[in-house]
CSV table of C-alpha atoms in Angstrom, one decimal:
chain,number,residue,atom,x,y,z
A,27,UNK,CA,-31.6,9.1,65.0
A,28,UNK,CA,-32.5,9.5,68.6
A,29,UNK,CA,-32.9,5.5,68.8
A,30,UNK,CA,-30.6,4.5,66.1
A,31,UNK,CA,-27.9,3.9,69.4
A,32,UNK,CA,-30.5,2.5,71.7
A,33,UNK,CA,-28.9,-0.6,73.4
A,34,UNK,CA,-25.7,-0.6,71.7
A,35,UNK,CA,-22.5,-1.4,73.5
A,36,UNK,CA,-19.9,1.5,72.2
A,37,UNK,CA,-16.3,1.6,73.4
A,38,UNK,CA,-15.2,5.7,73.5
A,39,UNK,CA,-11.4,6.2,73.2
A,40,UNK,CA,-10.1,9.0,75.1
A,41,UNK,CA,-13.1,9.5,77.1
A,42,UNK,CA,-11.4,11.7,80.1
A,43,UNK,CA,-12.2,14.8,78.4
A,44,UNK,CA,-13.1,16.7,75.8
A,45,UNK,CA,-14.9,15.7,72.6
A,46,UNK,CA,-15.0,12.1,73.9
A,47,UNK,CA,-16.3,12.7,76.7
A,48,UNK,CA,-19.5,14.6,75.3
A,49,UNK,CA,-19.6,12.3,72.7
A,50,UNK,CA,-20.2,9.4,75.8
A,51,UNK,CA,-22.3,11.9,77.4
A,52,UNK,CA,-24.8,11.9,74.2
A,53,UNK,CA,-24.4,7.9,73.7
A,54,UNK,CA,-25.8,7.8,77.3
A,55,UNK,CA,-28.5,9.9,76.2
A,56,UNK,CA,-29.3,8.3,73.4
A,57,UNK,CA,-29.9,4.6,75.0
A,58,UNK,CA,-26.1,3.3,74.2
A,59,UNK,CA,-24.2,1.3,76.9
A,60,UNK,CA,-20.4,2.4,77.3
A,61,UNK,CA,-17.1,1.2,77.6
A,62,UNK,CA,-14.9,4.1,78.6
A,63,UNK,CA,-11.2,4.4,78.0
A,64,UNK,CA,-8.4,6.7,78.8
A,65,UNK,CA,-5.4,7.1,80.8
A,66,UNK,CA,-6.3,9.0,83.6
A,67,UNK,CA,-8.6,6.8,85.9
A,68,UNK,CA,-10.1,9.2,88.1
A,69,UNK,CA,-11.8,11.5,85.2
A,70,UNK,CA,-13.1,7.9,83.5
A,71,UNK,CA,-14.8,7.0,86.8
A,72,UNK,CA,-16.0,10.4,87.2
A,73,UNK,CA,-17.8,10.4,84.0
A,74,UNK,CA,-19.2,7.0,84.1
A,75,UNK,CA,-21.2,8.6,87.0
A,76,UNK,CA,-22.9,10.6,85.7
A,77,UNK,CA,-23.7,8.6,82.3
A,78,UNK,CA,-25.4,6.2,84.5
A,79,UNK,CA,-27.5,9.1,85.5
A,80,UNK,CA,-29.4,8.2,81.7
A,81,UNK,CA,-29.9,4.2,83.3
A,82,UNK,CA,-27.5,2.6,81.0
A,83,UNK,CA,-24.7,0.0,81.8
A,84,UNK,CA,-21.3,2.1,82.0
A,85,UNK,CA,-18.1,0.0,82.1
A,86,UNK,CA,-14.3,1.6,83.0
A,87,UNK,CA,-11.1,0.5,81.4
A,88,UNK,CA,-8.3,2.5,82.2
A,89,UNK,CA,-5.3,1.8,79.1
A,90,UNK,CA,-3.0,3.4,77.1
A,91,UNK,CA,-3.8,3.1,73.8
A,92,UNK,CA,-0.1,3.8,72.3
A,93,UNK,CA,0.5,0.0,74.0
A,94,UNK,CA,-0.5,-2.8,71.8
A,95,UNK,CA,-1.0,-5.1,74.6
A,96,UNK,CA,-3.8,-2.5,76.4
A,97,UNK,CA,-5.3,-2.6,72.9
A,98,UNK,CA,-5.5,-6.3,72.7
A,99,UNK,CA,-6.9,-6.2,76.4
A,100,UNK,CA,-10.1,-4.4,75.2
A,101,UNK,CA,-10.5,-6.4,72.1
A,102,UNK,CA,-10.5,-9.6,74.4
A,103,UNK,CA,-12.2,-7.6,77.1
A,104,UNK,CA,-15.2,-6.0,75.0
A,105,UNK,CA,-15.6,-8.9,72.0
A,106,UNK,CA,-19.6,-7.5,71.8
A,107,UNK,CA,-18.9,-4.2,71.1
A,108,UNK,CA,-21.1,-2.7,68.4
A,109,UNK,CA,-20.1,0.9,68.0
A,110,UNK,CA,-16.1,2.3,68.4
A,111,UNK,CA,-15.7,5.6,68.5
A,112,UNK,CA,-11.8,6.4,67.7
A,113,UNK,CA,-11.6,9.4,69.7
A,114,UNK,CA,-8.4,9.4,71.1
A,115,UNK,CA,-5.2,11.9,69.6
A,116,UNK,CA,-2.6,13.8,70.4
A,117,UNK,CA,-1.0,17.0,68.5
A,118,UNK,CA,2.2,19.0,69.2
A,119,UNK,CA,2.6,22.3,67.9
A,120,UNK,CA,5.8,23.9,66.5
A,121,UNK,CA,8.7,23.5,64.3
A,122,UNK,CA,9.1,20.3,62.6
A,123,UNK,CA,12.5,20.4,63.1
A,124,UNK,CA,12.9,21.5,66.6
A,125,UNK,CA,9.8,19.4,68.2
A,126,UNK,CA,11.0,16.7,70.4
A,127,UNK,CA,11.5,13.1,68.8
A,128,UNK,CA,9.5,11.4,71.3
A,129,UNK,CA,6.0,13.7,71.1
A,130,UNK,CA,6.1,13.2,67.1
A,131,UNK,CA,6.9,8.8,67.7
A,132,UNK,CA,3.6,9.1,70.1
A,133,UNK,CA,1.8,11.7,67.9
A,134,UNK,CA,1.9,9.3,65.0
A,135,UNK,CA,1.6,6.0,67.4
A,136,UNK,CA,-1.6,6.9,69.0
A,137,UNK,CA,-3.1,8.8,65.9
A,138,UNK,CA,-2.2,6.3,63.5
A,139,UNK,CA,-1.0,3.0,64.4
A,140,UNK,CA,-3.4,2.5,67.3
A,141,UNK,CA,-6.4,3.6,65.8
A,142,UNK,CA,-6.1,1.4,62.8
A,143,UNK,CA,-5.3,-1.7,64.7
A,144,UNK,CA,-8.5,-1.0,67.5
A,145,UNK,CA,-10.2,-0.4,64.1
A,146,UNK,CA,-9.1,-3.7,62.7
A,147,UNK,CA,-9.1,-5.4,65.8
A,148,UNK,CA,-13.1,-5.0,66.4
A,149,UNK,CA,-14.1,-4.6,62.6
A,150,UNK,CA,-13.6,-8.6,63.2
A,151,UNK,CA,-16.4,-9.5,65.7
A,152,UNK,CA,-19.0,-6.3,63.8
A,153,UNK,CA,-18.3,-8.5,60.3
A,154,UNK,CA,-19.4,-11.8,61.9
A,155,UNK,CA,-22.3,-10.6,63.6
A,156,UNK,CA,-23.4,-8.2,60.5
A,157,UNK,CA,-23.9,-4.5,62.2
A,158,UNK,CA,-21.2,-2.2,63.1
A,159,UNK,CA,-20.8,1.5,63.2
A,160,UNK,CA,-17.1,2.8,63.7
A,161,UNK,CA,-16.6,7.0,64.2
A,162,UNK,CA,-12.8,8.0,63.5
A,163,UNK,CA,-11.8,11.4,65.1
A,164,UNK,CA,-9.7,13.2,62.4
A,165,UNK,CA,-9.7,17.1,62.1
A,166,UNK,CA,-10.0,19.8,59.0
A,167,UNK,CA,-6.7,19.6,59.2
A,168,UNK,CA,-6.9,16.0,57.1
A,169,UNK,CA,-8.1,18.8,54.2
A,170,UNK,CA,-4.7,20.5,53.9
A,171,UNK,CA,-1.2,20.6,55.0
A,172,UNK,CA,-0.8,22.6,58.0
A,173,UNK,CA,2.7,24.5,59.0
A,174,UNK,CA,3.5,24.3,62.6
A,175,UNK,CA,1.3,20.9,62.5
A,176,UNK,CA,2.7,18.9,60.2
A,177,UNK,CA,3.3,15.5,61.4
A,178,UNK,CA,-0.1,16.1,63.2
A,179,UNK,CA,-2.0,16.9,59.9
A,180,UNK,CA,-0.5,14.6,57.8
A,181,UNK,CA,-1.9,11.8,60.8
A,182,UNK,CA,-5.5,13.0,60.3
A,183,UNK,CA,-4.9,13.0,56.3
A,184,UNK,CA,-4.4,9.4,56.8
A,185,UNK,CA,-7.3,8.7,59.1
A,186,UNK,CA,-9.9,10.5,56.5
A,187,UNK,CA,-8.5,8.7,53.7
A,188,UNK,CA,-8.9,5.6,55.5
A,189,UNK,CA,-11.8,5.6,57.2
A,190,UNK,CA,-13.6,6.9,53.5
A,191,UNK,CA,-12.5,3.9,52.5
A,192,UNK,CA,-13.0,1.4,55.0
A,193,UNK,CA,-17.0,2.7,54.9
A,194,UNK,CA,-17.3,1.3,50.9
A,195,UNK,CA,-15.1,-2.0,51.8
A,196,UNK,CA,-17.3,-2.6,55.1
A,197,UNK,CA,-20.8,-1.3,54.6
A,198,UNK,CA,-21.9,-4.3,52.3
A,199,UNK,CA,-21.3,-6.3,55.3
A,200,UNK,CA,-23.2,-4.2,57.7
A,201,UNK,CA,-20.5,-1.9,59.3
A,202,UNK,CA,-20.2,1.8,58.1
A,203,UNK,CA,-17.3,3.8,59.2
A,204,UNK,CA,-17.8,7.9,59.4
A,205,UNK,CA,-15.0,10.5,60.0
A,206,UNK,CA,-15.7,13.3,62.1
A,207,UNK,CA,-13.4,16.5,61.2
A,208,UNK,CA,-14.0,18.8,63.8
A,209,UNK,CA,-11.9,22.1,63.4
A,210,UNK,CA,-10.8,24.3,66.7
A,211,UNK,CA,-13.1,23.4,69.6
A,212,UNK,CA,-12.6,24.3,73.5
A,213,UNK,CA,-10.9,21.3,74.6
A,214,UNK,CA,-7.4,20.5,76.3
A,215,UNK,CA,-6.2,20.1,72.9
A,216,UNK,CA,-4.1,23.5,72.4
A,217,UNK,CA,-2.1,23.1,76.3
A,218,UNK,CA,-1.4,19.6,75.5
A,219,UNK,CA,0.3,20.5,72.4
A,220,UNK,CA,1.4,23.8,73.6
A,221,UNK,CA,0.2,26.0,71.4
A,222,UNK,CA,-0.6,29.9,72.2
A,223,UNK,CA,-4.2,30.3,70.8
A,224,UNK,CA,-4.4,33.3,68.3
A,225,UNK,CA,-7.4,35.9,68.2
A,226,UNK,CA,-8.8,33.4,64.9
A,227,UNK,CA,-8.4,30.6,66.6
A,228,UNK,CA,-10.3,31.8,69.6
A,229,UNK,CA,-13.2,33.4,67.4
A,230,UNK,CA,-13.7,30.1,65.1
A,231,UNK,CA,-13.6,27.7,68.2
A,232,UNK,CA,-17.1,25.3,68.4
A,233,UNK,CA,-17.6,23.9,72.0
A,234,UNK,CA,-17.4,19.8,71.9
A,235,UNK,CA,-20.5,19.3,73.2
A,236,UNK,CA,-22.1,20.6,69.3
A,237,UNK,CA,-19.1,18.8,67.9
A,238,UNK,CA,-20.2,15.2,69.6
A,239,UNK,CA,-23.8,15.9,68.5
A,240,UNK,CA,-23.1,16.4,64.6
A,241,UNK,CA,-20.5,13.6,64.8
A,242,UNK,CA,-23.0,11.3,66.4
A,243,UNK,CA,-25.9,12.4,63.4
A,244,UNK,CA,-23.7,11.8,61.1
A,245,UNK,CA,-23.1,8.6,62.0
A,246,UNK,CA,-26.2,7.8,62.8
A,247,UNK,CA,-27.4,8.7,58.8
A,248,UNK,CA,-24.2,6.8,57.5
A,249,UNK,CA,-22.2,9.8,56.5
A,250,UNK,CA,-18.6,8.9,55.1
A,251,UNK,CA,-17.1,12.2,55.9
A,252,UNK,CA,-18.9,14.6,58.8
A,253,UNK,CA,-17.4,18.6,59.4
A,254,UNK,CA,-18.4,20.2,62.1
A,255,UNK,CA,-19.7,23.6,61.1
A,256,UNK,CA,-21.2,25.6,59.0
A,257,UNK,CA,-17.6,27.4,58.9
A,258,UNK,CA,-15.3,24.6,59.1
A,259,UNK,CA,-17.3,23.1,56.0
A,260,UNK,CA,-16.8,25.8,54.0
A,261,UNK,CA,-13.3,26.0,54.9
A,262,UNK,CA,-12.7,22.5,54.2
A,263,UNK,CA,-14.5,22.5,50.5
A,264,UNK,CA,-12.5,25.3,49.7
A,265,UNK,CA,-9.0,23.3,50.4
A,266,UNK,CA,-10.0,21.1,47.3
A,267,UNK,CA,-10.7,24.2,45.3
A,268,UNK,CA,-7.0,25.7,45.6
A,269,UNK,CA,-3.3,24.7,45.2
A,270,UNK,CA,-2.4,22.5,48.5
A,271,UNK,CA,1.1,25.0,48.1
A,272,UNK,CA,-1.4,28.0,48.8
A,273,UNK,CA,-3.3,26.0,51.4
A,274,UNK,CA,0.1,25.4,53.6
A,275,UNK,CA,0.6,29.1,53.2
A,276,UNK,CA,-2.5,30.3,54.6
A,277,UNK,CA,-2.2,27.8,57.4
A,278,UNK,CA,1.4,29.0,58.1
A,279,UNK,CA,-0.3,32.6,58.2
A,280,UNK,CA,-3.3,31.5,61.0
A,281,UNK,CA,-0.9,28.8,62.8
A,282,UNK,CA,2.0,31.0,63.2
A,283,UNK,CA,2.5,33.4,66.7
């Protein structure tokens, strides 16, 4: 697995921090050459740094992903890519009906519509040349609905049921898709969607350095679906063992202040 990257090209969405950053960190380490992307410039250069540290090739492209054009940019940009990591998301915690209009239009943008078109966008060139892997970043969330989260949740729901199947209608062409559902890790996630953590959340967090390493094995053995955690795993089997009514309810009970 250690090789399985070696002199790759893999373009890492939402690299400035977090799990995509460790998840570019470990590339490096494992022999890939990276194409970084984010919004915030500084952190990107920052990063590509110290990946070079590892002596691979470490490129910077500062975008937006929630534009179409800046998607079609890298796309044009980055035709040779061989490995896309889908890392990039947003979430925004609190009532449904009282979160602001704009966060949820982004939320879904960035989580849905941009990841499937980067997705389709260099599924193109991995087809014609016959080798591709593709990680998409969803969450244990996808496994049930989730009060407080909903538009959130119901994003990664999407992006495990279509990166599942994405890995059946692509792998006979050489391109296997995996979906890495992390569940609470020490990120930036919680201030960025404002959410006080509770004394569960806290306990249950992984740090995103483990959760880039398991993502990046499961990838690497061709695994559809990858949960991070012993825990999370658990958690995540036992959604599809109860009512998704009962689900929502204990989600309400570990979301809630």
């Amino acid at each position: 697995m250690t090789d399985h990257f070696r002199g790759r090209l893999a373009l890492v969405t939402g690299a400035s921090s977090g799990i995509g950053a460790d998840i570019a960190r470990q590339l490096a380490q494992r022999g890939a050459d990276l194409i970084l992307t984010a919004r915030r410039a500084d952190r990107l250069e920052a990063l590509a740094t110290e990946c070079r540290l590892f002596g691979v090739t470490v490129q910077t492209a500062p975008a937006d992903i929630a534009d179409p054009a800046a998607r079609t940019a890298l796309a044009e940009r980055f035709p040779a890519t061989d490995i896309l990591i889908n890392n990039a998301g947003l979430g925004a915690f609190g009532a449904f009906s009282t979160t602001d209009e704009a966060k949820i239009t982004r939320m879904i943008t960035v989580n849905i519509t941009a990841l499937t078109h980067l997705t389709h966008l260099f599924t193109r060139s991995m087809t014609s040349r016959g080798w591709g892997r593709i990680m998409l970043v969803a969450s244990t969330a996808a496994f049930q609905p989730v009060p407080l989260y909903a538009v959130y949740a119901a994003t990664k729901a999407y992006v495990l049921s279509f990166g599942n199947a994405l890995d059946v209608e692509l792998a006979a062409q050489g391109v296997r898709t995996s979906v890495l559902c992390p569940g609470t890790t020490r990120t930036e996630f919680f201030d960025v969607a404002e959410q006080t953590k509770s004394g569960f959340v806290e306990r249950s967090a992984m740090t995103s350095a483990d959760v880039a390493r398991i993502g990046l094995d499961g990838l690497a053995k061709g695994r559809a679906t990858v949960v991070a955690g012993t825990m999370n795993t658990a958690m995540a089997i036992g959604t599809r063992l109860t009512p998704r009514s009962l689900n929502a309810r204990i989600a309400y009970r570990i979301m809630k202040p």
